Coordinates of C-alpha atoms and ligand atoms in Angstrom, one line a residue:
M1 CA 3.0 20.0 -10.6
S2 CA 0.1 17.7 -11.5
A3 CA -3.5 18.7 -11.1
A4 CA -3.9 16.3 -8.3
A5 CA -0.8 17.6 -6.4
S6 CA -2.0 21.2 -6.7
R7 CA -5.4 20.4 -5.1
T8 CA -6.1 21.3 -1.5
I9 CA -6.8 18.5 1.0
P10 CA -10.5 19.3 1.2
D11 CA -10.7 19.3 -2.6
T12 CA -8.9 15.9 -2.8
V13 CA -11.2 14.4 -0.1
A14 CA -14.3 15.7 -1.8
A15 CA -13.2 14.5 -5.2
V16 CA -12.6 10.9 -4.2
R17 CA -15.8 10.9 -2.2
R18 CA -17.7 12.2 -5.3
A19 CA -16.1 9.4 -7.4
F20 CA -17.3 6.8 -4.8
D21 CA -20.8 8.3 -4.6
A22 CA -21.0 8.3 -8.4
G23 CA -20.4 4.6 -8.4
V24 CA -17.1 4.8 -10.2
T25 CA -15.3 2.2 -7.9
K26 CA -18.0 -0.4 -7.5
P27 CA -17.9 -2.5 -10.7
L28 CA -15.8 -5.6 -10.5
A29 CA -14.3 -4.7 -13.9
W30 CA -13.0 -1.4 -12.5
R31 CA -11.6 -3.0 -9.4
L32 CA -9.7 -5.7 -11.5
A33 CA -8.5 -3.0 -13.9
Q34 CA -7.1 -0.9 -11.0
L35 CA -5.3 -3.9 -9.6
Q36 CA -3.7 -4.7 -12.9
A37 CA -2.7 -1.1 -13.4
L38 CA -1.1 -1.2 -9.9
R39 CA 0.7 -4.3 -10.9
Q40 CA 1.9 -2.7 -14.1
L41 CA 3.1 0.4 -12.1
L42 CA 5.2 -1.9 -9.9
I43 CA 6.7 -3.7 -12.9
E44 CA 7.3 -0.8 -15.2
C45 CA 8.5 1.7 -12.5
A46 CA 10.5 -0.9 -10.4
A47 CA 13.7 1.0 -11.0
D48 CA 12.2 4.3 -9.8
F49 CA 11.0 2.7 -6.6
E50 CA 14.2 0.7 -6.0
A51 CA 16.2 4.0 -6.4
A52 CA 13.9 5.8 -4.0
L53 CA 14.2 3.0 -1.4
Q54 CA 18.0 3.0 -1.8
E55 CA 18.0 6.7 -1.2
D56 CA 15.6 6.6 1.8
L57 CA 16.9 3.5 3.6
G58 CA 20.0 2.2 1.7
K59 CA 17.8 -0.8 0.7
N60 CA 19.4 -3.3 -1.6
P61 CA 17.3 -3.6 -4.8
T62 CA 16.9 -7.4 -4.3
E63 CA 15.6 -6.8 -0.8
S64 CA 13.2 -4.2 -2.2
Q65 CA 11.9 -6.8 -4.7
I66 CA 11.4 -9.4 -2.0
A67 CA 9.9 -7.3 0.8
E68 CA 8.4 -4.3 -1.1
L69 CA 7.5 -4.5 -4.8
G70 CA 7.4 -8.3 -5.2
F71 CA 5.4 -8.6 -2.1
V72 CA 2.7 -6.3 -3.4
V73 CA 2.6 -8.0 -6.8
G74 CA 2.0 -11.3 -4.9
E75 CA -0.9 -9.7 -3.0
I76 CA -2.4 -8.4 -6.3
D77 CA -2.1 -11.7 -8.0
H78 CA -3.6 -13.6 -5.1
M79 CA -6.5 -11.1 -4.8
T80 CA -7.1 -11.1 -8.6
R81 CA -7.2 -14.9 -8.7
H82 CA -9.8 -15.2 -5.9
L83 CA -11.7 -11.9 -5.9
R84 CA -14.7 -13.0 -7.9
R85 CA -15.3 -16.0 -5.6
W86 CA -14.7 -14.1 -2.4
L87 CA -17.3 -11.5 -3.5
R88 CA -20.0 -14.1 -4.0
P89 CA -22.9 -13.9 -1.5
R90 CA -22.5 -16.4 1.3
R91 CA -25.6 -18.4 2.2
V92 CA -26.4 -18.6 5.9
T93 CA -28.7 -21.1 7.6
V94 CA -32.2 -19.8 8.4
P95 CA -33.7 -21.0 11.7
G96 CA -36.6 -23.3 11.1
A97 CA -39.1 -21.0 12.7
L98 CA -38.4 -18.4 10.0
L99 CA -38.8 -20.7 7.0
P100 CA -39.4 -20.4 4.2
A101 CA -36.7 -17.8 3.7
R102 CA -33.2 -17.3 2.4
A103 CA -30.4 -15.5 4.2
S104 CA -27.0 -14.4 2.9
T105 CA -24.2 -11.9 3.4
I106 CA -22.8 -9.7 0.7
L107 CA -19.7 -7.6 0.8
E108 CA -20.2 -3.9 0.0
P109 CA -17.5 -1.2 -0.2
L110 CA -17.2 1.1 2.7
G111 CA -16.8 4.4 0.8
A112 CA -13.9 6.8 0.9
V113 CA -11.0 5.4 2.9
L114 CA -7.7 6.8 4.2
V115 CA -4.4 4.8 4.3
I116 CA -1.6 6.2 6.4
A117 CA 1.8 4.5 6.0
P118 CA 5.1 4.5 7.9
W119 CA 8.6 4.9 6.5
N120 CA 10.2 1.5 7.1
Y121 CA 8.6 -0.5 4.2
P122 CA 7.2 2.6 2.5
V123 CA 6.1 0.8 -0.7
Q124 CA 4.6 -2.4 0.9
L125 CA 2.8 -0.7 3.7
L126 CA 1.2 1.9 1.5
L127 CA 0.3 -0.3 -1.4
A128 CA -0.7 -3.7 0.2
P129 CA -3.6 -1.9 2.0
L130 CA -4.4 -0.2 -1.3
V131 CA -4.9 -3.7 -2.9
G132 CA -7.6 -4.5 -0.3
A133 CA -9.2 -1.1 -0.6
L134 CA -9.5 -1.2 -4.4
A135 CA -10.5 -4.9 -4.5
A136 CA -13.4 -4.0 -2.1
G137 CA -14.5 -1.1 -4.4
N138 CA -13.5 1.9 -2.3
A139 CA -12.1 5.3 -3.2
V140 CA -8.8 5.9 -1.5
V141 CA -6.5 8.6 -0.3
L142 CA -3.0 7.5 0.4
K143 CA -0.7 9.3 2.9
P144 CA 2.9 8.1 2.5
S145 CA 5.5 8.8 5.3
E146 CA 7.4 12.0 5.2
L147 CA 10.4 10.1 6.7
A148 CA 10.9 8.2 3.4
P149 CA 10.7 11.4 1.2
A150 CA 12.1 9.9 -2.0
T151 CA 9.5 7.0 -2.0
S152 CA 6.7 9.4 -1.0
A153 CA 7.6 11.7 -4.0
A154 CA 7.8 8.7 -6.3
M155 CA 4.3 7.6 -5.2
A156 CA 2.8 11.1 -5.7
R157 CA 4.4 11.3 -9.2
L158 CA 3.8 7.8 -10.5
L159 CA 0.5 6.6 -9.0
P160 CA -1.7 9.1 -10.8
Q161 CA -0.2 8.0 -14.1
Y162 CA -1.5 4.4 -13.6
L163 CA -4.5 4.5 -11.3
D164 CA -7.9 6.2 -11.8
P165 CA -7.2 9.7 -10.6
R166 CA -10.9 10.3 -9.9
A167 CA -10.8 7.7 -7.1
V168 CA -7.2 7.3 -5.9
A169 CA -5.1 10.2 -4.7
V170 CA -1.8 10.6 -2.9
V171 CA -1.4 13.4 -0.3
E172 CA 2.2 14.0 0.8
G173 CA 3.2 15.6 4.0
G174 CA 3.9 15.2 7.7
V175 CA 2.0 15.9 10.9
P176 CA 0.0 19.0 9.7
E177 CA -1.2 17.3 6.5
T178 CA -2.1 14.1 8.4
T179 CA -3.9 16.1 11.1
E180 CA -5.9 17.9 8.4
L181 CA -6.7 14.6 6.7
L182 CA -7.8 13.1 10.0
A183 CA -10.3 15.9 10.6
H184 CA -12.4 14.7 7.6
R185 CA -15.0 12.1 7.8
W186 CA -13.8 8.8 6.4
D187 CA -15.5 5.5 6.0
H188 CA -12.4 3.6 7.2
I189 CA -8.9 4.6 8.3
F190 CA -6.1 2.2 7.9
Y191 CA -3.0 3.3 9.9
T192 CA 0.4 1.6 10.2
G193 CA 2.9 3.1 12.6
N194 CA 3.6 3.6 16.2
G195 CA 1.1 3.3 19.1
R196 CA 1.4 7.0 20.1
V197 CA 0.2 8.2 16.8
G198 CA -2.2 5.2 16.7
R199 CA -4.0 6.8 19.6
I200 CA -4.2 10.1 17.8
V201 CA -5.7 8.4 14.8
A202 CA -8.2 6.4 16.9
A203 CA -9.3 9.6 18.7
A204 CA -9.8 11.5 15.4
A205 CA -11.7 8.6 13.9
A206 CA -14.0 8.4 17.0
E207 CA -15.2 11.9 16.2
H208 CA -17.0 10.5 13.2
L209 CA -17.5 6.9 14.5
T210 CA -15.1 5.8 11.7
P211 CA -13.8 2.3 12.0
V212 CA -10.0 2.0 12.1
T213 CA -7.4 -0.7 11.5
L214 CA -4.3 -0.1 13.6
E215 CA -1.2 -1.9 12.5
L216 CA 1.2 -1.1 15.3
G217 CA 4.4 -2.4 16.7
G218 CA 6.0 -3.3 20.0
K219 CA 8.6 -5.7 21.3
S220 CA 8.4 -9.1 19.5
P221 CA 10.2 -11.7 21.7
V222 CA 12.1 -14.8 20.8
Y223 CA 12.5 -17.9 22.9
V224 CA 15.3 -20.3 22.2
D225 CA 16.0 -23.5 24.1
E226 CA 18.8 -26.0 24.0
S227 CA 16.9 -28.4 21.8
A228 CA 17.2 -26.0 18.8
D229 CA 20.0 -26.2 16.3
L230 CA 21.7 -23.0 17.2
A231 CA 23.6 -22.4 14.0
A232 CA 20.3 -22.7 12.0
T233 CA 18.4 -20.6 14.6
A234 CA 21.1 -17.9 14.4
R235 CA 20.9 -17.7 10.6
R236 CA 17.1 -17.3 10.7
L237 CA 17.3 -14.8 13.5
A238 CA 20.1 -12.8 11.8
W239 CA 18.0 -12.7 8.6
G240 CA 14.8 -11.6 10.3
K241 CA 16.4 -9.2 12.7
F242 CA 18.9 -7.4 10.5
M243 CA 16.9 -7.1 7.3
N244 CA 16.3 -3.4 6.6
A245 CA 18.8 -2.7 9.5
G246 CA 16.3 -4.0 12.0
Q247 CA 13.6 -1.5 11.1
T248 CA 10.9 -4.1 10.6
C249 CA 7.7 -4.2 12.7
V250 CA 7.9 -8.0 13.0
A251 CA 11.6 -8.2 13.6
P252 CA 12.7 -10.2 16.6
D253 CA 13.1 -7.5 19.3
Y254 CA 14.9 -9.5 22.0
V255 CA 15.8 -13.1 22.8
L256 CA 15.1 -15.1 25.9
A257 CA 17.3 -18.0 26.6
E258 CA 18.9 -19.9 29.4
R259 CA 22.5 -18.9 30.3
A260 CA 24.3 -21.8 28.5
V261 CA 22.2 -21.2 25.3
A262 CA 22.6 -17.4 25.4
S263 CA 26.4 -17.4 25.1
R264 CA 26.4 -20.1 22.4
L265 CA 23.7 -18.3 20.5
A266 CA 25.7 -15.1 20.6
T267 CA 28.6 -16.8 19.0
A268 CA 26.4 -18.5 16.4
L269 CA 24.9 -15.1 15.6
G270 CA 28.4 -13.7 15.0
D271 CA 29.0 -16.5 12.5
A272 CA 25.7 -16.1 10.8
L273 CA 26.2 -12.3 10.4
R274 CA 29.6 -12.8 8.8
E275 CA 27.8 -15.2 6.3
L276 CA 25.1 -12.7 5.5
Y277 CA 27.0 -9.4 5.5
G278 CA 30.8 -10.3 5.5
S279 CA 33.3 -9.3 8.1
D280 CA 32.5 -5.6 7.8
P281 CA 28.8 -4.9 7.2
A282 CA 29.5 -1.3 6.5
Q283 CA 31.0 -2.4 3.2
S284 CA 28.1 -4.7 2.3
A285 CA 25.7 -3.5 -0.4
D286 CA 23.1 -5.7 1.3
Y287 CA 23.0 -4.0 4.6
G288 CA 20.7 -1.0 5.1
R289 CA 21.0 2.3 7.0
I290 CA 19.0 4.0 9.8
V291 CA 16.3 6.2 8.5
D292 CA 17.3 9.5 10.1
D293 CA 19.7 11.1 12.6
R294 CA 17.1 11.1 15.4
H295 CA 16.6 7.3 15.2
H296 CA 20.4 6.8 14.8
S297 CA 21.2 8.6 18.1
R298 CA 18.3 7.0 19.8
L299 CA 19.7 3.6 18.8
T300 CA 23.3 4.2 19.7
S301 CA 22.3 5.4 23.1
L302 CA 20.9 1.8 23.7
L303 CA 24.3 0.2 23.2
G304 CA 25.2 0.6 26.8
S305 CA 22.8 -2.1 27.9
G306 CA 24.6 -5.3 28.8
T307 CA 27.8 -6.1 27.0
I308 CA 28.4 -6.0 23.2
A309 CA 29.0 -9.6 22.0
V310 CA 28.8 -8.8 18.2
G311 CA 29.0 -5.5 16.3
G312 CA 28.5 -2.2 18.1
G313 CA 30.2 0.0 15.5
H314 CA 28.4 3.1 14.2
D315 CA 28.9 6.2 12.1
A316 CA 26.5 9.2 12.5
Q317 CA 27.6 10.7 9.1
T318 CA 26.3 7.7 7.1
R319 CA 23.7 6.7 9.7
Y320 CA 25.4 3.3 9.9
L321 CA 24.9 1.0 12.9
A322 CA 26.5 -2.4 12.7
P323 CA 24.3 -5.5 13.4
T324 CA 24.8 -5.8 17.1
V325 CA 24.1 -8.5 19.7
L326 CA 24.1 -7.7 23.3
L327 CA 24.6 -10.3 26.1
D328 CA 23.9 -10.2 29.8
V329 CA 21.2 -7.6 29.3
P330 CA 19.4 -6.8 32.6
R331 CA 15.6 -6.9 32.3
D332 CA 15.2 -3.3 33.4
S333 CA 17.8 -1.8 31.1
P334 CA 16.8 0.9 28.6
V335 CA 17.0 -1.5 25.6
M336 CA 14.3 -3.6 27.2
E337 CA 11.9 -0.6 27.8
E338 CA 10.7 0.2 24.3
E339 CA 10.5 -1.4 20.8
I340 CA 14.1 -1.2 19.5
F341 CA 13.3 -0.9 15.8
G342 CA 16.9 -1.1 14.8
P343 CA 19.8 -3.5 14.4
I344 CA 20.4 -4.3 18.1
L345 CA 19.5 -7.8 19.4
P346 CA 19.6 -8.1 23.2
I347 CA 19.8 -11.6 24.7
V348 CA 18.2 -11.8 28.1
V349 CA 18.9 -14.8 30.4
V350 CA 15.9 -16.6 31.7
D351 CA 15.6 -19.4 34.2
G352 CA 13.7 -21.8 32.0
L353 CA 10.3 -21.8 30.1
D354 CA 8.2 -20.6 33.1
D355 CA 10.4 -17.6 33.5
A356 CA 10.3 -16.8 29.8
I357 CA 6.5 -17.0 29.7
A358 CA 6.4 -14.7 32.7
V359 CA 8.7 -12.2 31.0
I360 CA 6.5 -12.3 27.8
R361 CA 3.3 -11.9 29.7
S362 CA 4.6 -9.0 31.8
G363 CA 4.9 -6.8 28.6
D364 CA 2.4 -5.5 26.1
K365 CA 0.9 -8.2 23.8
P366 CA 3.5 -8.4 21.0
L367 CA 2.9 -8.2 17.2
A368 CA 4.8 -11.4 16.8
L369 CA 6.4 -14.1 19.0
Y370 CA 9.0 -16.6 17.8
V371 CA 10.0 -19.9 19.3
F372 CA 13.0 -22.1 18.4
S373 CA 12.5 -25.4 20.1
E374 CA 12.2 -29.0 19.0
R375 CA 9.9 -29.8 21.9
A376 CA 6.2 -29.9 21.1
S377 CA 5.3 -29.3 24.7
V378 CA 7.3 -26.0 24.7
R379 CA 5.7 -24.8 21.6
R380 CA 2.2 -25.8 22.9
R381 CA 2.7 -24.0 26.2
I382 CA 3.9 -20.8 24.5
L383 CA 1.0 -20.9 22.0
T384 CA -1.7 -21.4 24.7
E385 CA -0.2 -19.4 27.6
T386 CA 0.7 -16.2 25.8
S387 CA -1.1 -13.7 23.5
S388 CA 0.4 -12.1 20.4
G389 CA -0.6 -11.0 16.9
A390 CA 1.2 -14.1 15.4
V391 CA 3.5 -16.9 16.4
G392 CA 6.4 -18.2 14.3
F393 CA 7.9 -21.5 15.1
G394 CA 11.4 -21.8 13.7
I395 CA 11.1 -18.7 11.5
P396 CA 10.7 -14.9 12.2
A397 CA 8.7 -12.4 10.1
A398 CA 7.8 -14.8 7.2
H399 CA 4.2 -15.3 8.4
L400 CA 3.3 -12.1 6.7
A401 CA 4.2 -13.6 3.3
V402 CA 1.4 -16.2 3.7
A403 CA -1.6 -14.6 2.1
G404 CA -4.0 -16.9 3.8
L405 CA -2.9 -15.7 7.3
P406 CA -4.4 -12.6 8.7
F407 CA -1.7 -10.1 9.5
G408 CA -2.3 -7.8 12.5
G409 CA -1.8 -7.2 16.2
V410 CA -3.7 -7.7 19.4
G411 CA -3.9 -5.3 22.4
D412 CA -1.0 -2.7 22.2
S413 CA 0.2 -4.1 18.9
G414 CA -3.0 -3.1 17.2
H415 CA -6.3 -4.3 16.0
G416 CA -7.8 -5.4 12.8
A417 CA -5.9 -7.4 10.2
Y418 CA -5.2 -7.6 6.5
H419 CA -3.5 -9.6 3.6
G420 CA -5.4 -11.8 1.2
E421 CA -9.1 -12.3 1.8
R422 CA -8.8 -10.5 5.1
S423 CA -7.8 -7.3 3.3
L424 CA -11.0 -7.5 1.2
R425 CA -13.1 -8.0 4.4
T426 CA -11.3 -5.2 6.2
F427 CA -12.3 -2.7 3.6
S428 CA -15.8 -4.1 3.1
H429 CA -19.0 -4.0 5.1
E430 CA -20.5 -7.5 5.4
K431 CA -24.2 -6.8 4.8
A432 CA -26.8 -9.1 6.1
V433 CA -29.6 -9.9 3.7
L434 CA -32.8 -11.8 4.5
R435 CA -35.5 -12.6 1.9
K436 CA -38.8 -14.2 2.9
P437 CA -41.7 -14.6 0.6
L438 CA -45.0 -12.9 1.6
A439 CA -46.9 -16.1 1.1
P440 CA -47.3 -18.4 3.0
D441 CA -47.4 -15.9 5.9
T442 CA -45.9 -18.1 8.6
M443 CA -45.3 -14.9 10.6
R444 CA -48.9 -15.1 11.7
L445 CA -47.6 -17.4 14.5
V446 CA -45.8 -14.5 16.2
Y447 CA -48.2 -11.6 15.4
P448 CA -50.4 -10.3 18.3
P449 CA -52.9 -11.0 19.7
Y450 CA -50.9 -13.6 21.7
T451 CA -52.9 -16.7 22.4
E452 CA -52.1 -19.7 24.5
A453 CA -51.1 -21.6 21.3
K454 CA -48.7 -18.8 20.3
D455 CA -47.3 -18.7 23.8
S456 CA -46.4 -22.4 23.8
F457 CA -45.1 -22.0 20.2
A458 CA -42.8 -19.2 21.5
R459 CA -41.6 -21.2 24.5
G460 CA -41.1 -24.5 22.8
L461 CA -40.9 -24.7 19.0
L462 CA -39.1 -21.4 18.6
R463 CA -36.3 -22.3 20.9
R464 CA -35.9 -25.8 19.6
L465 CA -35.6 -24.6 16.0
G466 CA -33.4 -21.6 16.9
Ligands
NAD1 P1 6.1 7.3 10.8 O1 6.9 8.3 11.7 O2 6.4 7.3 9.4 O3 4.6 7.6 11.1 C1 3.6 6.8 10.5 C2 2.6 7.8 9.9 O4 2.0 8.5 10.9 C3 3.2 8.7 8.9 O5 2.5 8.7 7.7 C4 3.2 10.1 9.6 O6 3.1 11.1 8.7 C5 2.0 9.9 10.5 N1 2.1 10.7 11.7 C6 3.3 10.9 12.5 N2 3.0 11.7 13.5 C7 1.7 12.1 13.4 C8 0.8 12.9 14.2 N3 1.3 13.5 15.3 N4 -0.5 13.0 13.9 C9 -0.9 12.3 12.8 N5 -0.1 11.5 12.0 C10 1.2 11.4 12.3 O7 6.4 5.8 11.2 P2 6.6 5.2 12.7 O8 5.4 5.4 13.5 O9 7.9 5.7 13.3 O10 6.7 3.7 12.3 C11 7.4 2.8 13.1 C12 6.4 2.1 14.0 O11 5.4 1.5 13.2 C13 7.0 1.0 14.8 O12 6.4 1.0 16.1 C14 6.7 -0.3 14.0 O13 6.6 -1.4 14.8 C15 5.3 0.1 13.5 N6 5.0 -0.7 12.3 C16 4.0 -1.5 12.3 C17 3.8 -2.3 11.2 C18 2.7 -3.3 11.2 O14 2.3 -3.8 10.1 N7 2.0 -3.6 12.3 C19 4.5 -2.1 10.1 C20 5.6 -1.2 10.1 C21 5.8 -0.4 11.2

């Protein structure tokens, strides 16, 4: 057992805070070196992580490269390229009445931060926030998910070999360990996972007035109308939905379509799935497995909603659940109650766009919303009449790969965002700085005693120049 692993949680928290207080994490050179070390870890230990992801989730190594390791390398490279510029003070206009003076904002690190990750993308969702936390100059404790134990163990073993162990630590464990971590005072908590635990995290953070980023989930709807090319739509949906066996926070959760579109789309989805995973996805090396028995039985119990148009096969022993499309799904059926988070795609019939918008608005604000329509008016109406973390026209899930787009939810799908520059800002305090020379002392105009001249200055000039 390494020294770090044998430390108690209070010792670990105290150690990273000491490193922050000692100024270890602040220099730009340290930050860039840590980012490069993280990059090196992801390249040199790719095989270890790929094997762990295969063990935890049956993830194909190519998919692990695209959605986990390669994704984080991309975030590191983007951050490294721009960090120096993003950290430059930003000049702000000073109102005329305060001149001469100079105002600017600078980004300062928050301190010791806690990152709590879920199991579904256990590399990406632990390390992409770490990129932002390090770039911003923080000390970090990482808590991987206990539901992806092989990846969690790989993190605990490998990270300390690459990153500065004074300022970056991994604490493994489940609810007791996370509860203990949450009792400490942090300068930021970055949590990704479900909303129930999100509330626990927010309540614990409130004890210390700690700011939180909550990256949560929910039901991400899709609207498809007859103007869309259904074969192309089906391929995009099949890819976004059934990647990682549907265990993706931004996966399409359900489809809204008019009756004629619904049945044609179901057929097209069957064709697309055969293209992606062959006629028996159980035999495909590219199709994942459900993370544990509890989720497997939760998901199979949802198969009774509507009728099975595609798939439906399952095996508890191997935690396999075929890519499944459900048709004629009533709006009040169990599969429509909660986020599915698995390879089941219900198609719900709607009576046109107004009805679809009403269905979307009746639920929690989604993390993502997808629209397949060639009509600009349809896209515009959905964009302006609904609220969601993100909108994808013609493509699900891929918005998170655009580093310039903030990634996060709204309402029940979370608050705060990250990726690219937004990650740096999430883990920084934007400090306001005003510098005004002592001479000439223009402030005399507002010092008491208040005269008539000062009064008219206050009422007129001050407002006009404000
Ligand atoms: P999970 O069970 O791994 O839990 C997430 C983390 O919370 C883990 O580290 C776990 O140890 C901790 N945790 C669990 N119970 C706790 C408790 N009682 N007190 C304190 N900590 C606790 O993952 P999950 O929540 O099942 O993840 C799936 C959910 O996450 C879905 O809702 C999905 O949509 C959402 N998600 C969101 C994003 C996003 O970026 N917005 C990404 C992935 C997943």
